[in-house]
């Protein structure tokens, strides 16, 4: 009994899988001949499989080789335990690794973006810290010159509390200095207009100051 099957049937089976561009499939009989291929089936039907392909497809698993079309491909092969026929499916290496490259590229872009964002956040956080410090330094200089000091809120509660405390202390100090200055001015007016001679000296008896009346009396 003989059973004949048109090899185009197997081509139709392969073609129905709608393999993406760059992919190829082939069915090989137990003698190492092509039954059909998804590419150029008329050219390779019933033709011996190239040696490198025969070695790669003689066992099940993954492989890498150069096809009869001269393409470097990665593929996989399975062998039927009933007929001994093998079915291999392969893709051009560039196409096969393209998703990996795209994934690595996307990962690199995401990683770079995260790094850039981290740096920007670090700079922003640093500015949040350095700006109040600069304001405090500027406030200290103004306080030394006797100028009033006012701080704008920074939005950082801890820093704002510290700057508020500095602000309150500086205002109190300025009020104290102003009161002291007024008191000294009043005292000077009193001393200079006094009818008595007023002389101040240190512990060694050296005169430090005297009023106009002392000058008139003692020269």
Coordinates of N, CA and C in Angstrom, one line a residue:
X1 N 0.9 -1.2 0.0 CA 0.0 0.0 0.0 C 0.9 1.2 0.0
X2 N 0.6 2.1 -0.9 CA 1.4 3.4 -1.0 C 0.5 4.6 -0.8
X3 N 0.9 5.5 0.0 CA 0.2 6.8 0.2 C 1.0 7.9 -0.3
X4 N 0.5 8.7 -1.2 CA 1.2 9.8 -1.8 C 0.6 11.1 -1.3
X5 N 1.4 12.0 -0.9 CA 1.0 13.3 -0.4 C 1.7 14.4 -1.1
X6 N 1.0 15.4 -1.6 CA 1.5 16.5 -2.3 C 2.3 17.4 -1.3
X7 N 3.6 17.6 -1.6 CA 4.3 18.4 -0.6 C 3.8 19.8 -0.4
X8 N 3.0 20.3 -1.4 CA 2.5 21.7 -1.2 C 1.6 21.8 0.0
X9 N 1.0 20.6 0.4 CA 0.2 20.6 1.6 C 1.0 21.1 2.8
X10 N 2.2 20.6 2.9 CA 3.1 21.0 4.0 C 3.5 22.5 3.9
X11 N 3.6 22.9 2.7 CA 3.9 24.3 2.5 C 2.8 25.2 3.0
X12 N 1.6 24.7 2.7 CA 0.4 25.4 3.1 C 0.3 25.5 4.7
X13 N 0.7 24.3 5.3 CA 0.7 24.3 6.8 C 1.7 25.3 7.3
X14 N 2.9 25.4 6.7 CA 3.9 26.4 7.2 C 3.4 27.8 6.9
X15 N 2.9 28.0 5.7 CA 2.4 29.3 5.3 C 1.3 29.8 6.1
X16 N 0.5 28.9 6.6 CA -0.7 29.3 7.4 C -0.3 29.9 8.8
X17 N 0.9 29.7 9.2 CA 1.4 30.2 10.5 C 1.7 31.7 10.4
X18 N 1.8 32.2 9.2 CA 2.0 33.7 9.0 C 3.2 34.1 9.8
X19 N 4.3 33.5 9.5 CA 5.5 33.9 10.2 C 5.9 35.3 9.8
X20 N 6.4 36.1 10.8 CA 6.8 37.4 10.5 C 8.0 37.5 9.5
X21 N 8.2 38.7 8.9 CA 9.2 38.9 8.0 C 10.6 38.6 8.7
X22 N 11.4 37.9 8.0 CA 12.7 37.5 8.6 C 12.7 36.1 9.2
X23 N 11.6 35.6 9.4 CA 11.5 34.2 10.0 C 11.3 33.2 8.8
X24 N 11.8 32.0 9.1 CA 11.6 30.9 8.1 C 11.4 29.6 8.8
X25 N 10.8 28.7 8.1 CA 10.5 27.3 8.7 C 10.8 26.3 7.6
X26 N 11.1 25.1 8.0 CA 11.3 24.0 7.1 C 11.0 22.7 7.7
X27 N 10.6 21.7 6.8 CA 10.3 20.4 7.3 C 11.3 19.5 6.6
X28 N 11.9 18.6 7.3 CA 13.0 17.7 6.8 C 12.6 16.3 7.1
X29 N 12.8 15.4 6.1 CA 12.4 14.0 6.3 C 13.6 13.3 7.0
X30 N 13.4 12.0 7.3 CA 14.4 11.2 8.0 C 15.6 11.0 7.2
X31 N 15.6 11.3 5.9 CA 16.8 11.1 5.1 C 17.7 12.3 5.0
X32 N 17.2 13.4 5.6 CA 17.9 14.7 5.5 C 17.6 15.5 4.3
X33 N 16.4 15.3 3.7 CA 16.0 16.1 2.5 C 14.9 17.1 2.9
X34 N 14.9 18.2 2.3 CA 13.8 19.2 2.5 C 12.5 18.6 1.9
X35 N 11.5 18.6 2.7 CA 10.1 18.3 2.2 C 9.5 19.6 1.7
X36 N 9.7 20.6 2.5 CA 9.3 22.0 2.0 C 9.9 23.0 2.9
X37 N 9.9 24.2 2.4 CA 10.4 25.4 3.2 C 9.5 26.5 3.0
X38 N 9.4 27.4 4.0 CA 8.6 28.6 3.9 C 9.1 29.6 2.9
X39 N 10.4 29.5 2.5 CA 11.0 30.3 1.5 C 11.4 29.5 0.3
X40 N 11.1 29.9 -0.8 CA 11.5 29.2 -2.1 C 11.2 27.7 -2.0
X41 N 10.0 27.3 -1.7 CA 9.7 25.9 -1.6 C 10.0 25.1 -2.9
X42 N 9.7 25.6 -4.1 CA 9.9 24.9 -5.3 C 11.4 24.6 -5.5
X43 N 12.3 25.5 -5.1 CA 13.7 25.4 -5.3 C 14.3 24.3 -4.4
X44 N 13.8 24.1 -3.2 CA 14.4 23.2 -2.2 C 13.6 22.0 -1.9
X45 N 12.4 21.8 -2.4 CA 11.6 20.6 -2.2 C 12.4 19.4 -2.7
X46 N 12.5 18.4 -1.8 CA 13.2 17.1 -2.1 C 14.7 17.3 -2.4
X47 N 15.3 18.4 -1.9 CA 16.7 18.6 -2.1 C 17.4 18.3 -0.7
X48 N 18.7 17.9 -0.8 CA 19.4 17.6 0.5 C 19.5 18.9 1.3
X49 N 19.4 18.7 2.6 CA 19.6 19.8 3.5 C 21.1 20.1 3.6
X50 N 21.6 21.4 3.5 CA 23.0 21.8 3.7 C 23.6 21.1 4.9
X51 N 24.8 20.8 4.9 CA 25.5 20.1 6.0 C 25.3 20.8 7.3
X52 N 25.6 22.1 7.3 CA 25.5 22.8 8.6 C 24.1 22.7 9.2
X53 N 23.1 22.8 8.3 CA 21.7 22.7 8.8 C 21.4 21.3 9.2
X54 N 21.9 20.3 8.5 CA 21.7 18.9 8.9 C 22.2 18.6 10.3
X55 N 23.4 19.1 10.5 CA 24.0 18.9 11.9 C 23.1 19.6 12.9
X56 N 22.7 20.8 12.7 CA 21.9 21.6 13.7 C 20.5 21.0 13.9
X57 N 19.9 20.4 12.8 CA 18.5 19.9 13.0 C 18.5 18.4 13.2
X58 N 19.6 17.8 13.4 CA 19.6 16.3 13.6 C 19.2 16.0 15.1
X59 N 19.1 17.0 15.9 CA 18.7 16.9 17.3 C 17.8 18.0 17.7
X60 N 17.0 17.8 18.7 CA 16.1 18.8 19.1 C 16.8 19.9 19.9
X61 N 16.3 21.1 19.9 CA 16.9 22.2 20.7 C 17.1 23.4 19.9
X62 N 17.8 24.4 20.5 CA 18.1 25.7 19.8 C 19.4 25.6 19.1
X63 N 19.6 26.4 18.1 CA 20.8 26.4 17.3 C 21.0 27.8 16.6
X64 N 22.3 28.0 16.2 CA 22.6 29.1 15.4 C 23.5 28.7 14.2
X65 N 23.1 29.1 13.0 CA 23.8 28.7 11.8 C 23.6 29.7 10.7
X66 N 24.3 29.4 9.6 CA 24.1 30.2 8.4 C 23.2 29.4 7.4
X67 N 22.1 30.1 6.9 CA 21.2 29.4 6.1 C 21.7 29.2 4.7
X68 N 20.9 28.5 3.8 CA 21.2 28.4 2.4 C 21.1 29.7 1.7
X69 N 20.4 30.7 2.3 CA 20.3 32.0 1.7 C 21.4 32.9 2.2
X70 N 22.3 32.4 3.1 CA 23.4 33.2 3.5 C 23.2 34.1 4.8
X71 N 22.0 33.8 5.4 CA 21.7 34.6 6.6 C 22.1 33.9 7.9
X72 N 22.6 34.6 8.8 CA 22.9 34.0 10.1 C 21.6 34.0 10.9
X73 N 21.2 32.9 11.4 CA 19.9 32.8 12.1 C 20.1 32.0 13.4
X74 N 19.1 32.3 14.3 CA 18.9 31.5 15.5 C 17.6 30.8 15.3
X75 N 17.5 29.6 15.7 CA 16.3 28.8 15.6 C 16.2 27.7 16.6
X76 N 15.1 26.9 16.4 CA 14.8 25.7 17.2 C 14.3 24.6 16.3
X77 N 14.5 23.4 16.8 CA 14.1 22.2 16.0 C 13.5 21.2 16.9
X78 N 12.4 20.5 16.3 CA 11.8 19.4 17.0 C 11.7 18.2 16.0
X79 N 11.8 17.0 16.5 CA 11.8 15.8 15.7 C 10.6 15.0 16.1
X80 N 9.8 14.6 15.1 CA 8.6 13.7 15.3 C 9.1 12.3 15.7
X81 N 8.6 11.8 16.9 CA 9.0 10.4 17.2 C 8.3 9.4 16.3
X82 N 7.3 9.7 15.6 CA 6.6 8.8 14.7 C 7.2 8.6 13.4
X83 N 7.5 9.8 12.7 CA 8.0 9.8 11.4 C 9.5 10.0 11.3
X84 N 10.1 10.6 12.4 CA 11.5 11.0 12.3 C 11.7 12.3 11.5
X85 N 10.6 12.9 11.1 CA 10.8 14.2 10.4 C 11.1 15.3 11.4
X86 N 11.8 16.3 10.9 CA 12.1 17.4 11.8 C 11.5 18.7 11.3
X87 N 11.1 19.5 12.2 CA 10.5 20.8 11.9 C 11.4 21.9 12.6
X88 N 12.0 22.7 11.7 CA 12.8 23.8 12.2 C 12.2 25.2 11.9
X89 N 12.3 26.0 12.9 CA 11.8 27.4 12.7 C 13.0 28.3 13.1
X90 N 13.3 29.3 12.3 CA 14.4 30.2 12.6 C 14.1 31.6 12.2
X91 N 14.9 32.5 12.8 CA 14.8 33.9 12.5 C 16.2 34.5 12.3
X92 N 16.3 35.5 11.4 CA 17.6 36.2 11.3 C 18.0 36.7 12.6
X93 N 19.3 36.6 12.9 CA 19.9 36.9 14.2 C 19.6 38.3 14.6
X94 N 19.7 39.2 13.6 CA 19.4 40.6 13.9 C 18.0 40.9 14.4
X95 N 17.1 40.2 13.7 CA 15.7 40.3 14.1 C 15.4 39.6 15.4
X96 N 16.1 38.5 15.6 CA 15.9 37.7 16.8 C 16.3 38.5 18.1
X97 N 17.5 39.2 17.9 CA 18.0 39.9 19.1 C 17.5 41.4 19.2
X98 N 16.8 41.8 18.1 CA 16.3 43.2 18.2 C 15.4 43.5 19.4
X99 N 14.5 42.6 19.8 CA 13.7 42.9 21.0 C 14.6 43.1 22.3
X100 N 15.7 42.2 22.3 CA 16.6 42.3 23.4 C 17.3 43.7 23.4
X101 N 17.7 44.1 22.2 CA 18.4 45.4 22.1 C 17.5 46.5 22.5
X102 N 16.2 46.4 22.0 CA 15.3 47.4 22.3 C 15.0 47.5 23.8
X103 N 14.9 46.3 24.4 CA 14.7 46.3 25.9 C 15.9 46.9 26.6
X104 N 17.1 46.5 26.2 CA 18.3 47.1 26.8 C 18.3 48.6 26.6
X105 N 18.0 49.1 25.4 CA 17.9 50.5 25.1 C 16.9 51.2 26.0
X106 N 15.7 50.6 26.0 CA 14.7 51.2 26.9 C 15.1 51.2 28.3
X107 N 15.7 50.1 28.8 CA 16.2 50.1 30.2 C 17.3 51.2 30.4
X108 N 18.2 51.4 29.4 CA 19.2 52.4 29.6 C 18.6 53.8 29.6
X109 N 17.6 54.0 28.8 CA 16.9 55.3 28.7 C 16.2 55.6 30.1
X110 N 15.5 54.5 30.6 CA 14.8 54.7 31.8 C 15.8 54.9 33.0
X111 N 16.9 54.1 33.0 CA 17.9 54.3 34.0 C 18.5 55.7 33.9
X112 N 18.8 56.1 32.7 CA 19.4 57.5 32.6 C 18.4 58.5 33.0
X113 N 17.2 58.3 32.7 CA 16.2 59.3 33.1 C 16.0 59.4 34.7
X114 N 16.0 58.2 35.3 CA 15.9 58.1 36.7 C 17.2 58.8 37.4
X115 N 18.3 58.5 36.8 CA 19.6 59.2 37.3 C 19.5 60.7 37.2
X116 N 19.0 61.1 36.0 CA 18.9 62.6 35.8 C 17.9 63.2 36.8
X117 N 16.8 62.5 36.9 CA 15.8 63.1 37.9 C 16.3 63.1 39.3
X118 N 17.1 62.0 39.6 CA 17.7 62.0 41.0 C 18.7 63.1 41.2
X119 N 19.5 63.4 40.1 CA 20.4 64.5 40.3 C 19.7 65.8 40.4
X120 N 18.6 66.0 39.6 CA 17.9 67.2 39.7 C 17.2 67.4 41.0
X121 N 16.7 66.3 41.6 CA 16.1 66.3 42.9 C 17.1 66.7 44.0
X122 N 18.3 66.1 43.8 CA 19.4 66.4 44.7 C 19.8 67.8 44.7
X123 N 19.9 68.4 43.5 CA 20.2 69.8 43.3 C 19.1 70.7 44.0
X124 N 17.8 70.3 43.7 CA 16.7 71.0 44.3 C 16.8 71.0 45.8
X125 N 17.0 69.8 46.3 CA 17.1 69.6 47.8 C 18.3 70.4 48.4
X126 N 19.4 70.4 47.6 CA 20.6 71.2 48.1 C 20.3 72.7 48.1
X127 N 19.6 73.1 47.1 CA 19.2 74.5 47.0 C 18.2 74.9 48.2
X128 N 17.4 73.9 48.5 CA 16.5 74.2 49.6 C 17.2 74.3 50.9
X129 N 18.4 73.7 51.0 CA 19.2 73.8 52.2 C 20.1 75.0 52.2
X130 N 20.8 75.2 51.0 CA 21.8 76.2 50.9 C 21.2 77.6 50.9
X131 N 20.0 77.7 50.3 CA 19.4 79.1 50.2 C 19.1 79.7 51.6
X132 N 18.5 78.9 52.5 CA 18.3 79.5 53.9 C 19.6 79.8 54.6
X133 N 20.6 78.9 54.3 CA 21.9 79.2 54.9 C 22.5 80.5 54.4
X134 N 22.4 80.8 53.1 CA 22.8 82.0 52.5 C 22.0 83.2 53.1
X135 N 20.7 83.0 53.3 CA 19.9 84.0 53.9 C 20.3 84.4 55.3
X136 N 20.6 83.3 56.1 CA 21.1 83.5 57.4 C 22.4 84.3 57.5
X137 N 23.3 83.9 56.6 CA 24.6 84.7 56.5 C 24.4 86.1 56.1
X138 N 23.5 86.3 55.1 CA 23.2 87.7 54.8 C 22.5 88.5 55.9
X139 N 21.6 87.8 56.6 CA 21.0 88.4 57.8 C 22.0 88.8 58.9
X140 N 23.0 87.9 59.1 CA 24.0 88.2 60.1 C 24.8 89.5 59.7
X141 N 25.1 89.6 58.5 CA 25.8 90.8 58.0 C 25.0 92.0 58.2
X142 N 23.7 91.9 57.9 CA 22.8 93.1 58.0 C 22.7 93.5 59.5
X143 N 22.6 92.4 60.3 CA 22.5 92.7 61.8 C 23.8 93.4 62.3
X144 N 24.9 93.0 61.8 CA 26.2 93.7 62.2 C 26.1 95.2 61.8
X145 N 25.5 95.5 60.7 CA 25.4 96.9 60.2 C 24.3 97.6 60.9
X146 N 23.5 96.9 61.8 CA 22.4 97.5 62.4 C 21.2 97.7 61.6
X147 N 21.1 96.9 60.5 CA 19.9 97.0 59.6 C 18.9 95.9 60.1
X148 N 17.6 96.3 59.9 CA 16.6 95.3 60.2 C 16.6 94.1 59.3
X149 N 16.3 92.9 59.8 CA 16.4 91.6 59.1 C 15.0 91.0 59.0
X150 N 14.7 90.6 57.7 CA 13.4 89.9 57.5 C 13.7 88.7 56.6
X151 N 13.1 87.6 56.9 CA 13.3 86.4 56.1 C 12.0 86.0 55.5
X152 N 12.1 85.6 54.2 CA 11.0 85.1 53.5 C 10.8 83.6 53.8
X153 N 9.6 83.1 53.9 CA 9.4 81.6 54.2 C 10.0 80.8 53.1
X154 N 10.5 79.6 53.5 CA 11.2 78.7 52.5 C 10.3 77.6 52.1
X155 N 9.3 77.3 52.9 CA 8.4 76.1 52.6 C 8.9 74.9 53.4
X156 N 10.0 75.0 54.0 CA 10.5 73.9 54.9 C 10.3 74.2 56.3
X157 N 9.4 73.5 57.0 CA 8.9 73.9 58.3 C 10.1 74.1 59.3
X158 N 11.0 73.1 59.3 CA 12.1 73.2 60.3 C 13.0 74.4 60.1
X159 N 13.3 74.7 58.8 CA 14.1 75.8 58.4 C 13.3 77.1 58.8
X160 N 12.0 77.2 58.4 CA 11.3 78.4 58.7 C 11.2 78.7 60.2
X161 N 11.1 77.6 61.0 CA 11.1 77.9 62.5 C 12.4 78.5 63.0
X162 N 13.5 77.9 62.4 CA 14.8 78.4 62.8 C 15.0 79.9 62.4
X163 N 14.6 80.2 61.1 CA 14.7 81.5 60.6 C 13.8 82.5 61.3
X164 N 12.6 82.0 61.8 CA 11.7 82.9 62.5 C 12.3 83.2 63.9
X165 N 13.0 82.2 64.5 CA 13.6 82.5 65.8 C 14.7 83.5 65.6
X166 N 15.5 83.4 64.6 CA 16.6 84.3 64.3 C 16.0 85.7 64.0
X167 N 14.9 85.7 63.3 CA 14.2 87.0 63.0 C 13.8 87.7 64.3
X168 N 13.1 86.9 65.2 CA 12.7 87.5 66.4 C 13.8 88.0 67.3
X169 N 14.9 87.2 67.4 CA 16.1 87.6 68.1 C 16.7 88.8 67.6
X170 N 16.8 88.9 66.2 CA 17.4 90.1 65.6 C 16.6 91.4 65.9
X171 N 15.3 91.2 65.8 CA 14.4 92.4 66.1 C 14.6 92.9 67.6
X172 N 14.7 91.9 68.5 CA 14.8 92.2 69.9 C 16.2 92.9 70.1
X173 N 17.2 92.4 69.4 CA 18.6 93.0 69.6 C 18.6 94.4 69.0
X174 N 17.9 94.6 67.9 CA 17.9 96.0 67.3 C 17.1 96.9 68.2
X175 N 16.0 96.5 68.8 CA 15.3 97.3 69.8 C 16.1 97.7 71.0
X176 N 16.9 96.7 71.5 CA 17.8 96.9 72.6 C 18.8 97.9 72.3
X177 N 19.5 97.7 71.1 CA 20.5 98.7 70.7 C 20.0 100.1 70.5
X178 N 18.8 100.2 70.0 CA 18.1 101.5 69.8 C 17.9 102.2 71.1
X179 N 17.3 101.3 72.1 CA 17.1 101.9 73.4 C 18.4 102.3 74.1
X180 N 19.4 101.5 73.9 CA 20.7 101.8 74.5 C 21.3 103.1 73.9
X181 N 21.1 103.2 72.6 CA 21.6 104.4 71.9 C 20.9 105.7 72.4
X182 N 19.5 105.6 72.6 CA 18.7 106.7 73.0 C 19.1 107.1 74.5
X183 N 19.4 106.0 75.3 CA 19.8 106.2 76.7 C 21.1 107.0 76.8
X184 N 22.0 106.5 75.9 CA 23.4 107.2 75.9 C 23.2 108.6 75.4
X185 N 22.4 108.9 74.5 CA 22.2 110.2 74.0 C 21.6 111.1 75.1
X186 N 20.6 110.6 75.8 CA 20.1 111.4 76.9 C 21.1 111.7 78.0
X187 N 21.9 110.6 78.3 CA 22.9 110.8 79.3 C 23.9 111.8 78.9
X188 N 24.3 111.8 77.6 CA 25.3 112.8 77.1 C 24.7 114.2 77.2
X189 N 23.4 114.3 76.9 CA 22.8 115.6 77.0 C 22.8 116.2 78.4
X190 N 22.5 115.3 79.3 CA 22.5 115.6 80.7 C 23.9 116.1 81.2
X191 N 24.9 115.2 80.9 CA 26.2 115.5 81.3 C 26.7 116.8 80.7
X192 N 26.5 117.1 79.5 CA 27.0 118.2 78.8 C 26.3 119.5 79.3
X193 N 25.1 119.4 79.7 CA 24.3 120.6 80.2 C 24.4 120.8 81.7
X194 N 25.1 119.9 82.4 CA 25.2 120.0 83.9 C 26.0 121.2 84.3
X195 N 25.6 121.8 85.4 CA 26.3 123.0 86.0 C 27.5 122.6 86.8
X196 N 27.6 121.3 87.1 CA 28.7 120.8 87.9 C 29.7 120.2 87.0
X197 N 31.0 120.2 87.4 CA 32.0 119.5 86.6 C 31.9 118.0 86.8
X198 N 31.9 117.3 85.7 CA 31.8 115.8 85.7 C 32.9 115.3 85.0
X199 N 33.7 114.5 85.7 CA 34.9 113.9 85.1 C 34.9 112.4 85.4
X200 N 35.2 111.6 84.4 CA 35.3 110.1 84.5 C 36.8 109.7 84.3
X201 N 37.2 108.8 85.1 CA 38.6 108.3 85.0 C 38.6 106.8 85.2
X202 N 39.7 106.1 84.7 CA 39.8 104.7 84.9 C 40.4 104.4 86.3
X203 N 40.6 103.0 86.5 CA 41.1 102.7 87.9 C 42.5 103.2 88.2
X204 N 43.2 103.6 87.2 CA 44.5 104.2 87.4 C 44.5 105.7 87.6
X205 N 43.3 106.3 87.5 CA 43.2 107.7 87.7 C 43.4 108.5 86.4
X206 N 43.4 107.8 85.3 CA 43.6 108.5 84.0 C 42.2 109.0 83.5
X207 N 42.1 110.3 83.2 CA 40.8 110.9 82.8 C 40.4 110.3 81.5
X208 N 39.1 109.9 81.4 CA 38.6 109.3 80.2 C 37.7 110.3 79.5
X209 N 36.9 111.1 80.3 CA 36.0 112.1 79.6 C 35.7 113.2 80.7
X210 N 35.2 114.3 80.2 CA 34.8 115.4 81.1 C 33.8 116.3 80.3
X211 N 33.0 117.0 81.1 CA 31.9 117.8 80.5 C 32.4 119.2 80.3
X212 N 31.7 120.1 79.6 CA 32.1 121.5 79.4 C 32.4 122.3 80.7
X213 N 31.6 122.0 81.7 CA 31.8 122.7 83.0 C 33.1 122.3 83.6
X214 N 33.5 121.1 83.5 CA 34.9 120.7 84.0 C 35.9 121.4 83.2
X215 N 35.7 121.5 82.0 CA 36.7 122.2 81.2 C 36.9 123.7 81.6
X216 N 35.7 124.3 81.9 CA 35.8 125.7 82.3 C 36.4 125.9 83.7
X217 N 36.2 124.9 84.6 CA 36.8 125.0 85.9 C 38.2 124.6 86.0
X218 N 38.6 123.6 85.3 CA 40.0 123.1 85.4 C 40.8 123.3 84.2
X219 N 40.3 123.7 83.1 CA 41.1 123.9 81.9 C 41.4 122.6 81.2

